[in-house]
Amino acid sequence: MKHKEIVELLSEMTIEEKIGQMVQISGDIFLSEDTSRILTGPLHDLHLSKEKVYHVGSVLNIVGAERVKKVQDEYLSKSRLKIPLLFMDDIINGYKIAFPIPIAQGCSWNTKAIKEMTKISAMESSIAGANVNFSPMVDLSRDARWGRMMESIGGEDPLLGEIYAKTIVKAYQGKNLSDIGKIASCVKHIAAYGAVEAGRDYNTVDMSEREFRQYYLPPYKAAIEAGAEMLMTSFNILNGIPSTVNKWLIQEVIRKELGFKGIVISDYGAIKETITHGYSANETEAAKNAINAGVDIDMMSSIYANHLKDLCLENQEIEKKVNESVLRILTLKNKLGLFENPYGNANQTKEKIYLMNSSNLEKAKKLTQETFVLLKNKNHVLPLEKNKKIALIGPYIDNIGITGSWSMFSDRTKNGTILDIFKEKMGSQVLYAKGCEILRQEEINKILSADGLPTVHVENEAQREQDMIVSAIQTAKKADIILLALGEHYRQSGEACSRSNIALPENQIQLINELYILSKPIVLILFNGRPIELNKIEEKLDAILEVWFPGTTGAKAIVEMLFGEENPSGKLTMSFPQNVGQCPVYYNHYNTGRPHHDNLRYVSRYQDIPTESLYPFGYGLSYCDFKYTQIHLNKHKMRKNETITVTVKIENQSDYAGYEVIQLYIQDLYGSVVRPVKELKAFKKEYFKPHEIKYIHFDIDLPMLKFWNEKLEFVAESGEFKVFVGGDSVNVLEDRFELWI
Ligand code: NOJ
C-alpha cells in the first residue's frame, strides 16, 4: 500500500476501530470453538465486549503457521475493514531451536555469532507467522538477585549492550520487513528496568539522570538508531513516575531527543498498573496518562478499549494522538506486507523443511560453544582425557530442561542429554548416578503454587535423597574423575524469579560435600540464568564450566567442549559476587574516597568477604594460556582530533589453538564529576594458533573519552587517563596518557 492509501484507510475508520488497533490481547480467544468464551472466559476479566475483541489490532503469543492463519481468518471474517492482525511473540532465545539464553549469548563477545543465532531465530519465527518479536531485552543489569538477568544481553556493561542491541535489531529486521526471515524488533524495557531495587522484579527504580544517561540509556539509544520498529515500556517507576506514563521518558527522551518514530507498546497490563502504583486515580486517568505520554498499544488491559473513546470525544488533542498512534500501527502492518498478504510469511510447507533443520542445528551447536565460560581449571583437569574413567553425576546429566524459562515454543524432544551424548561417544558403559534432584520438593512446590498449579507430596523424601547420594558415592568411587552437572532450576531465573539466595540449592551443595570427601578431581558443569554464589563450593571444585541454559544443542556442545574438540572462549558479562550480600557488584564502579586495599579498618569494604567479585566482568579461561606483555602507546599526549594507538603483545603459550577476547578499558582519573575505575571501550576476539604471538592494536579517540558532566553535557575533559588492556577487567596491563583540548 502507498502511504496515501493508509491515510485514506485511517480516515474511513470509526473511532472504535481506531482504538481497537491500539489494543492487544491474547490470541487464543480466536481459536476457541465456542465464541461465548469471549464473554465468559479469560477476557471476561479484561471487560471487553465481543465487538471490541473483533476490533483489536494485535495479539500475542500465537505462533505456528496453521494457528496464525486460523486466528487471522477468524478475525478477518468478522472485521469490517479487514485490517489484518499483527502477531507478536516472546521468542527470546530462539523459536523451535532454542539457542543459549541471552545472558549466555552475550558472553560470546562475538557479534557475528549473535547475528547468526538471531537470523536463524527470525527465519524460524517468520515462517511460523510471527510479525513482531519482543526482543532484544537490553536492560543493563547489575544485580544477580534479579531473575531477569538471564535475558540481559549486555549484562552490566553499556558498551556491550549498545553493540548487541544494534546487532540484534538489524538481524531481525534486515532491509525489508516483508522479506521472508525478517520480523520487527520490539526492544525492551523502557527504561532502566534492570535497576529495580534489591533485584526484586517490578520494584522501584530511582536514579540520577546522569547515571541513567551514562549507563542505562545507551543500549536503547543504539537500538533506536539501528531502526527498531517498536519499544516496550517497563513495569517500574522511574524517579517517581511509572515508565508507561512517563512523559519525560517517552516524549522528551525517546521521541524528541532520540528521534524514535516507531510504536511504543506497554508491557503486559502496565497501563492499568499505573493505578496500583498510585499514579493514575482510575482507569480513565490511566488511559489519559498513557496516551499523553505516547503509548500506542495497550498490551493486555482494557484501559484503552474502554476509556479512550470518551477521552477523544472530550478532547480533540487526544483524538489527534489516537490518529497518530493508529497511523504508526497501520504503517508497520504495511511494512510487513500484511495488507497484501495477511498471513505474512507464515508457511506450513516451509515450516516442515526449515524448522529444526540439521544444518541450523549444527550451526547452533557451534554458536552455543562460544557462550560457555570456563571459570576454573585447576591443573588443567579439562579437557578430559578419554582413557580416564568418568563418573557422570547430577540432575542435569540426563535432563532436557536446559533451554531456559523463555523457550516455551522450543522443541525439547529432540534434545539429546549429556548422558545420551556420552553413550554415543563412549558406548553404554558410562558410569552414571543422578545424585540428587535439582530442587527439593518443598522448593518446587513454592514455584508450582505461585503458578496456581497443584503441589506434590513426595513420600520419604529425606530417605530418597540419602539413597541417591549413596548411589552417587558408589558410582564416583569407580571413577578417576567426577563430572557433576548441577545448577538452578530453569524456573528459578526469568520473569518474576528474583531470589535472595543465589547459591546452588542446599541438596546440591550437600552432594558436592559428600563427593569431595573422595578426594577425586571434580569438574562442575553449571546450568543457571544468573551469576551464582559459588563461594561455599568453589574451592572443592577443580574445574567449573559455566554453560548457562545452553538450549537445544547444549548437551552435544558441552560434551565436545569437555573433551577438547572445542576450546572455551566465553567471557563473563556480569561479575560473579562473592556472596549475595555483595549485590549489586559491577566492575565499572566508582573508587570512593576510601577504596579497599590492605587490611585497613576505615575503608569501603566488608568485614567478612573481599570487596572484589569472585569472578570479574570480562573473565573467562581457555585451554590455551594467554600471556599479555608489553603494553605500548604510540604517544602519551592526545589532542582533540587525534587518536592514540595502544598495542599489546599476546602469546598463546600452549599447544591448543583458541580464541581470546582482548579488552580495552579506560579510566578518566579526575573529572568534573567522578568517573568509574574502569570502563570497557573496545574489544577484539582473536584466533591464536598454538604458541602464536600476536600484536593487537586499539585506537583511542575522543568519543571514547566522553561522559555526562555536571551540567549533563556529553563531553570529554582535558586531563590524565589510564588505559588498561587484558583478558578480563582485573588482570590488565596499564599505561597513562593525557588529553589536551
Ligand atoms: C511481560 C514481560 O515483562 C515482557 O518482557 C514480555 O515481552 C511480555 N510480558 C509479553 O509476554
Short mmCIF file of C-alpha atoms in Angstrom, two decimals, residues 225-589:
data_model
loop_
_atom_site.label_atom_id
_atom_site.label_comp_id
_atom_site.label_asym_id
_atom_site.label_seq_id
_atom_site.Cartn_x
_atom_site.Cartn_y
_atom_site.Cartn_z
CA GLU A 225 19.49 4.14 15.83
CA ALA A 226 19.53 0.66 14.33
CA GLY A 227 15.90 1.20 13.30
CA ALA A 228 13.94 -0.79 15.90
CA GLU A 229 10.27 -0.62 14.95
CA MET A 230 8.92 -0.93 18.46
CA LEU A 231 9.77 -0.24 22.10
CA MET A 232 8.12 -1.72 25.17
CA THR A 233 7.70 0.28 28.35
CA SER A 234 8.85 -1.21 31.63
CA PHE A 235 6.81 -2.11 34.69
CA ASN A 236 8.84 0.00 37.11
CA ILE A 237 8.53 3.59 38.16
CA LEU A 238 11.41 5.78 37.10
CA ASN A 239 12.08 8.57 39.55
CA GLY A 240 8.54 8.56 40.89
CA ILE A 241 6.56 8.13 37.68
CA PRO A 242 5.66 4.76 36.13
CA SER A 243 7.65 4.40 32.89
CA THR A 244 4.47 3.62 30.98
CA VAL A 245 3.06 7.08 31.67
CA ASN A 246 6.35 8.92 31.94
CA LYS A 247 6.13 11.83 29.53
CA TRP A 248 9.69 12.96 30.07
CA LEU A 249 10.94 9.49 29.22
CA ILE A 250 8.78 8.68 26.22
CA GLN A 251 8.14 12.10 24.71
CA GLU A 252 11.22 14.08 25.62
CA VAL A 253 13.97 11.50 25.63
CA ILE A 254 12.77 8.69 23.38
CA ARG A 255 10.78 10.54 20.76
CA LYS A 256 12.22 14.08 20.68
CA GLU A 257 15.82 13.59 21.68
CA LEU A 258 16.46 10.15 20.19
CA GLY A 259 14.09 10.64 17.29
CA PHE A 260 12.16 7.39 17.72
CA LYS A 261 9.39 7.21 15.10
CA GLY A 262 8.11 3.71 15.78
CA ILE A 263 5.49 2.20 18.06
CA VAL A 264 5.54 2.27 21.84
CA ILE A 265 3.72 -0.66 23.44
CA SER A 266 3.06 -1.01 27.15
CA ASP A 267 4.24 -4.12 28.94
CA TYR A 268 1.59 -6.64 29.96
CA GLY A 269 -1.17 -4.80 31.83
CA ALA A 270 1.20 -1.96 32.65
CA ILE A 271 -1.21 0.87 31.83
CA LYS A 272 -3.71 -0.49 34.32
CA GLU A 273 -0.93 -1.00 36.87
CA THR A 274 -0.34 2.75 36.96
CA ILE A 275 -3.40 2.79 39.23
CA THR A 276 -1.84 0.26 41.59
CA HIS A 277 1.39 2.24 41.54
CA GLY A 278 -0.64 5.12 42.97
CA TYR A 279 -0.20 7.40 39.98
CA SER A 280 -3.45 7.23 37.99
CA ALA A 281 -6.52 7.59 40.19
CA ASN A 282 -8.78 5.47 37.99
CA GLU A 283 -8.99 3.76 34.60
CA THR A 284 -9.92 6.92 32.70
CA GLU A 285 -6.94 8.72 34.15
CA ALA A 286 -4.69 5.77 33.33
CA ALA A 287 -5.83 5.95 29.70
CA LYS A 288 -5.26 9.69 29.61
CA ASN A 289 -1.82 9.45 31.18
CA ALA A 290 -0.68 6.71 28.83
CA ILE A 291 -1.90 8.34 25.64
CA ASN A 292 -0.43 11.67 26.71
CA ALA A 293 2.88 10.01 27.44
CA GLY A 294 2.84 8.46 23.97
CA VAL A 295 1.93 4.78 24.40
CA ASP A 296 0.45 3.48 21.15
CA ILE A 297 -0.60 -0.02 22.19
CA ASP A 298 -2.14 -1.20 25.44
CA MET A 299 -0.94 -4.76 25.99
CA MET A 300 -3.41 -6.94 27.87
CA SER A 301 -5.57 -4.42 29.61
CA SER A 302 -8.87 -2.87 28.58
CA ILE A 303 -7.98 0.63 29.59
CA TYR A 304 -7.68 1.96 26.06
CA ALA A 305 -10.55 -0.15 24.76
CA ASN A 306 -12.95 1.09 27.39
CA HIS A 307 -11.83 4.66 28.08
CA LEU A 308 -10.10 6.24 25.12
CA LYS A 309 -13.30 6.94 23.22
CA ASP A 310 -14.76 9.23 25.87
CA LEU A 311 -11.43 11.00 26.18
CA CYS A 312 -11.37 11.60 22.43
CA LEU A 313 -14.87 12.99 22.49
CA GLU A 314 -13.90 15.39 25.26
CA ASN A 315 -10.60 16.49 23.86
CA GLN A 316 -9.50 16.83 20.25
CA GLU A 317 -5.85 16.75 21.24
CA ILE A 318 -6.32 13.18 22.42
CA GLU A 319 -8.12 12.24 19.23
CA LYS A 320 -5.17 13.64 17.31
CA LYS A 321 -2.84 11.45 19.36
CA VAL A 322 -5.01 8.42 18.67
CA ASN A 323 -4.80 9.14 14.94
CA GLU A 324 -1.01 9.38 15.16
CA SER A 325 -0.78 6.10 17.03
CA VAL A 326 -3.05 4.28 14.60
CA LEU A 327 -1.10 5.64 11.67
CA ARG A 328 2.08 4.21 13.19
CA ILE A 329 0.42 0.83 13.70
CA LEU A 330 -1.00 0.70 10.17
CA THR A 331 2.35 1.76 8.79
CA LEU A 332 4.04 -1.17 10.49
CA LYS A 333 1.40 -3.57 9.16
CA ASN A 334 2.07 -2.16 5.74
CA LYS A 335 5.85 -2.51 6.04
CA LEU A 336 5.29 -6.13 6.95
CA GLY A 337 3.26 -6.57 3.78
CA LEU A 338 0.15 -7.66 5.69
CA PHE A 339 -2.32 -5.69 3.58
CA GLU A 340 -1.23 -7.71 0.55
CA ASN A 341 -0.90 -10.98 2.46
CA PRO A 342 -2.44 -11.09 5.94
CA TYR A 343 -0.58 -14.30 6.80
CA GLY A 344 2.78 -12.61 6.36
CA ASN A 345 5.42 -15.25 5.80
CA ALA A 346 3.56 -17.99 7.70
CA ASN A 347 4.05 -21.10 5.63
CA GLN A 348 3.40 -24.67 6.70
CA THR A 349 5.45 -26.22 3.90
CA LYS A 350 8.45 -24.11 4.77
CA GLU A 351 7.98 -24.93 8.44
CA LYS A 352 8.39 -28.61 7.62
CA ILE A 353 11.60 -28.01 5.72
CA TYR A 354 13.22 -25.33 7.81
CA LEU A 355 12.28 -25.72 11.46
CA MET A 356 14.93 -27.61 13.41
CA ASN A 357 16.80 -28.47 10.21
CA SER A 358 20.08 -30.25 10.66
CA SER A 359 22.26 -27.57 9.15
CA ASN A 360 20.88 -25.00 11.62
CA LEU A 361 21.26 -27.42 14.49
CA GLU A 362 24.92 -27.88 13.58
CA LYS A 363 25.39 -24.10 13.41
CA ALA A 364 23.54 -23.73 16.71
CA LYS A 365 25.93 -26.14 18.40
CA LYS A 366 28.99 -24.18 17.27
CA LEU A 367 27.44 -20.88 18.32
CA THR A 368 26.45 -22.36 21.66
CA GLN A 369 30.04 -23.35 22.33
CA GLU A 370 31.08 -19.71 22.10
CA THR A 371 28.84 -18.87 25.05
CA PHE A 372 30.46 -21.21 27.59
CA VAL A 373 32.73 -19.62 30.16
CA LEU A 374 35.47 -21.67 31.78
CA LEU A 375 35.61 -20.29 35.31
CA LYS A 376 38.20 -22.58 36.81
CA ASN A 377 40.58 -25.24 35.53
CA LYS A 378 43.00 -26.30 38.25
CA ASN A 379 45.93 -28.37 37.00
CA HIS A 380 44.39 -28.34 33.54
CA VAL A 381 41.92 -31.03 34.55
CA LEU A 382 39.98 -30.06 31.43
CA PRO A 383 39.90 -31.12 28.67
CA LEU A 384 39.08 -34.63 29.83
CA GLU A 385 41.28 -37.48 28.79
CA LYS A 386 39.29 -40.17 27.02
CA ASN A 387 41.11 -43.02 28.75
CA LYS A 388 40.07 -41.80 32.24
CA LYS A 389 37.05 -43.31 33.95
CA ILE A 390 34.47 -40.57 34.35
CA ALA A 391 31.53 -40.68 36.74
CA LEU A 392 28.61 -38.64 35.45
CA ILE A 393 26.64 -37.32 38.39
CA GLY A 394 23.90 -34.78 38.86
CA PRO A 395 20.33 -33.94 37.91
CA TYR A 396 21.43 -32.19 34.71
CA ILE A 397 23.26 -35.21 33.29
CA ASP A 398 20.10 -36.75 31.88
CA ASN A 399 17.88 -33.72 31.52
CA ILE A 400 16.43 -31.88 28.55
CA GLY A 401 15.25 -28.92 30.64
CA ILE A 402 18.23 -26.82 29.59
CA THR A 403 16.57 -24.27 27.34
CA GLY A 404 15.73 -21.60 29.92
CA SER A 405 12.45 -20.17 31.10
CA TRP A 406 11.52 -18.24 27.95
CA SER A 407 11.76 -21.07 25.47
CA MET A 408 8.10 -22.05 25.59
CA PHE A 409 7.94 -22.78 21.86
CA SER A 410 11.15 -24.78 21.56
CA ASP A 411 11.22 -28.39 20.51
CA ARG A 412 12.73 -30.07 23.56
CA THR A 413 12.01 -33.60 22.47
CA LYS A 414 14.93 -33.61 20.07
CA ASN A 415 17.37 -32.57 22.77
CA GLY A 416 19.97 -35.18 23.48
CA THR A 417 21.05 -35.21 27.10
CA ILE A 418 24.64 -35.24 28.30
CA LEU A 419 24.14 -38.90 29.16
CA ASP A 420 22.94 -39.70 25.62
CA ILE A 421 25.94 -37.99 24.06
CA PHE A 422 28.39 -39.72 26.40
CA LYS A 423 26.83 -43.04 25.49
CA GLU A 424 27.18 -42.23 21.80
CA LYS A 425 30.84 -41.41 22.35
CA MET A 426 31.91 -43.97 24.93
CA GLY A 427 29.44 -46.83 24.49
CA SER A 428 26.82 -47.80 27.02
CA GLN A 429 29.38 -48.49 29.75
CA VAL A 430 29.19 -45.00 31.23
CA LEU A 431 29.09 -44.55 34.99
CA TYR A 432 26.02 -42.52 35.92
CA ALA A 433 24.09 -41.59 39.04
CA LYS A 434 21.58 -38.79 39.37
CA GLY A 435 22.87 -37.87 42.83
CA CYS A 436 20.02 -35.52 43.72
CA GLU A 437 17.05 -33.67 42.31
CA ILE A 438 17.56 -30.11 41.09
CA LEU A 439 15.41 -28.88 43.94
CA ARG A 440 13.76 -30.38 46.97
CA GLN A 441 10.02 -30.80 46.53
CA GLU A 442 9.31 -28.02 49.02
CA GLU A 443 11.07 -25.57 46.68
CA ILE A 444 9.32 -26.92 43.61
CA ASN A 445 6.00 -26.63 45.40
CA LYS A 446 6.61 -22.94 46.01
CA ILE A 447 7.06 -22.46 42.26
CA LEU A 448 4.02 -24.60 41.43
CA SER A 449 1.72 -22.83 43.85
CA ALA A 450 2.78 -19.38 42.61
CA ASP A 451 1.79 -20.62 39.14
CA GLY A 452 -1.56 -21.73 40.54
CA LEU A 453 -0.69 -25.39 39.97
CA PRO A 454 -1.28 -28.24 42.42
CA THR A 455 1.64 -29.05 44.69
CA VAL A 456 3.09 -32.54 45.02
CA HIS A 457 3.92 -34.51 48.12
CA VAL A 458 6.91 -36.85 47.94
CA GLU A 459 6.93 -39.81 50.33
CA ASN A 460 10.14 -40.30 52.33
CA GLU A 461 11.98 -37.53 50.53
CA ALA A 462 14.82 -37.40 53.05
CA GLN A 463 15.44 -41.13 52.69
CA ARG A 464 15.33 -40.95 48.89
CA GLU A 465 17.78 -38.07 48.98
CA GLN A 466 20.12 -40.10 51.15
CA ASP A 467 19.85 -43.14 48.85
CA MET A 468 20.67 -41.02 45.82
CA ILE A 469 23.79 -39.65 47.49
CA VAL A 470 24.93 -43.13 48.49
CA SER A 471 24.50 -44.36 44.94
CA ALA A 472 26.40 -41.30 43.63
CA ILE A 473 29.28 -42.03 46.02
CA GLN A 474 29.40 -45.65 44.92
CA THR A 475 29.45 -44.58 41.28
CA ALA A 476 32.11 -41.94 41.90
CA LYS A 477 34.34 -44.44 43.70
CA LYS A 478 34.67 -46.44 40.47
CA ALA A 479 35.92 -43.42 38.54
CA ASP A 480 39.10 -41.36 38.18
CA ILE A 481 37.21 -38.12 37.81
CA ILE A 482 33.77 -36.83 38.79
CA LEU A 483 31.78 -34.85 36.27
CA LEU A 484 28.97 -33.05 38.04
CA ALA A 485 26.11 -31.35 36.21
CA LEU A 486 24.31 -29.05 38.64
CA GLY A 487 22.57 -25.72 38.72
CA GLU A 488 19.44 -23.69 39.14
CA HIS A 489 16.05 -24.96 38.08
CA TYR A 490 15.07 -23.25 34.84
CA ARG A 491 12.12 -21.73 36.69
CA GLN A 492 14.45 -20.02 39.15
CA SER A 493 15.50 -17.37 36.66
CA GLY A 494 13.41 -15.31 34.27
CA GLU A 495 10.45 -13.04 34.87
CA ALA A 496 9.23 -12.93 38.49
CA CYS A 497 12.14 -15.14 39.58
CA SER A 498 14.06 -12.83 41.88
CA ARG A 499 15.90 -14.61 44.66
CA SER A 500 17.57 -13.58 47.88
CA ASN A 501 19.57 -16.79 47.89
CA ILE A 502 21.57 -17.20 44.71
CA ALA A 503 23.69 -20.13 45.82
CA LEU A 504 23.13 -23.61 44.48
CA PRO A 505 20.24 -25.42 46.18
CA GLU A 506 21.11 -26.97 49.56
CA ASN A 507 20.68 -30.56 48.37
CA GLN A 508 23.16 -29.98 45.54
CA ILE A 509 25.71 -28.43 47.90
CA GLN A 510 25.32 -31.46 50.13
CA LEU A 511 26.06 -33.74 47.17
CA ILE A 512 29.24 -31.79 46.39
CA ASN A 513 30.35 -32.00 50.02
CA GLU A 514 29.89 -35.77 50.10
CA LEU A 515 31.74 -36.31 46.82
CA TYR A 516 34.57 -34.01 47.87
CA ILE A 517 35.47 -36.41 50.65
CA LEU A 518 36.52 -38.94 47.99
CA SER A 519 39.48 -36.70 47.03
CA LYS A 520 38.95 -37.14 43.31
CA PRO A 521 39.05 -34.31 40.82
CA ILE A 522 35.61 -32.76 40.42
CA VAL A 523 34.52 -30.91 37.30
CA LEU A 524 31.31 -28.92 37.59
CA ILE A 525 29.13 -28.09 34.59
CA LEU A 526 26.99 -25.23 35.81
CA PHE A 527 23.48 -24.53 34.49
CA ASN A 528 21.96 -21.23 35.51
CA GLY A 529 20.40 -17.97 34.44
CA ARG A 530 22.25 -15.53 36.68
CA PRO A 531 25.63 -15.23 38.38
CA ILE A 532 25.58 -17.85 41.11
CA GLU A 533 27.09 -17.58 44.58
CA LEU A 534 29.82 -20.20 44.48
CA ASN A 535 31.90 -19.31 47.50
CA LYS A 536 30.84 -22.29 49.63
CA ILE A 537 31.82 -24.81 46.98
CA GLU A 538 34.35 -23.19 44.69
CA GLU A 539 37.44 -24.49 46.47
CA LYS A 540 36.10 -28.04 46.40
CA LEU A 541 35.92 -28.00 42.63
CA ASP A 542 38.81 -28.47 40.24
CA ALA A 543 37.08 -27.08 37.19
CA ILE A 544 33.89 -25.12 36.55
CA LEU A 545 32.41 -24.79 33.09
CA GLU A 546 29.61 -22.21 33.05
CA VAL A 547 27.12 -23.28 30.37
CA TRP A 548 24.07 -21.21 31.43
CA PHE A 549 20.91 -22.65 29.84
CA PRO A 550 22.53 -23.66 26.57
CA GLY A 551 19.48 -24.67 24.55
CA THR A 552 18.63 -27.43 22.12
CA THR A 553 22.14 -28.41 21.14
CA GLY A 554 23.58 -27.77 24.58
CA ALA A 555 24.36 -31.33 25.59
CA LYS A 556 26.39 -32.07 22.48
CA ALA A 557 28.13 -28.71 22.68
CA ILE A 558 29.11 -29.40 26.29
CA VAL A 559 30.48 -32.90 25.73
CA GLU A 560 32.62 -31.76 22.78
CA MET A 561 33.96 -28.92 24.89
CA LEU A 562 34.80 -31.22 27.79
CA PHE A 563 36.81 -33.49 25.52
CA GLY A 564 38.71 -30.61 23.95
CA GLU A 565 37.17 -30.87 20.49
CA GLU A 566 36.36 -27.22 21.05
CA ASN A 567 38.06 -24.64 23.25
CA PRO A 568 36.13 -22.31 25.60
CA SER A 569 36.30 -18.64 24.69
CA GLY A 570 33.37 -17.02 26.51
CA LYS A 571 33.92 -14.17 28.95
CA LEU A 572 31.56 -13.02 31.69
CA THR A 573 29.38 -10.01 31.05
CA MET A 574 28.40 -9.91 34.70
CA SER A 575 30.53 -10.11 37.79
CA PHE A 576 30.03 -13.17 39.96
CA PRO A 577 29.60 -11.99 43.56
CA GLN A 578 31.47 -13.49 46.48
CA ASN A 579 28.08 -13.88 48.09
CA VAL A 580 24.67 -12.38 47.70
CA GLY A 581 25.41 -9.64 50.23
CA GLN A 582 27.71 -8.04 47.67
CA CYS A 583 24.91 -7.47 45.15
CA PRO A 584 24.86 -5.30 43.15
CA VAL A 585 28.53 -5.77 42.29
CA TYR A 586 29.92 -4.50 38.99
CA TYR A 587 33.30 -3.66 37.56
CA ASN A 588 32.65 -0.08 36.43
CA HIS A 589 32.02 1.31 39.91
#
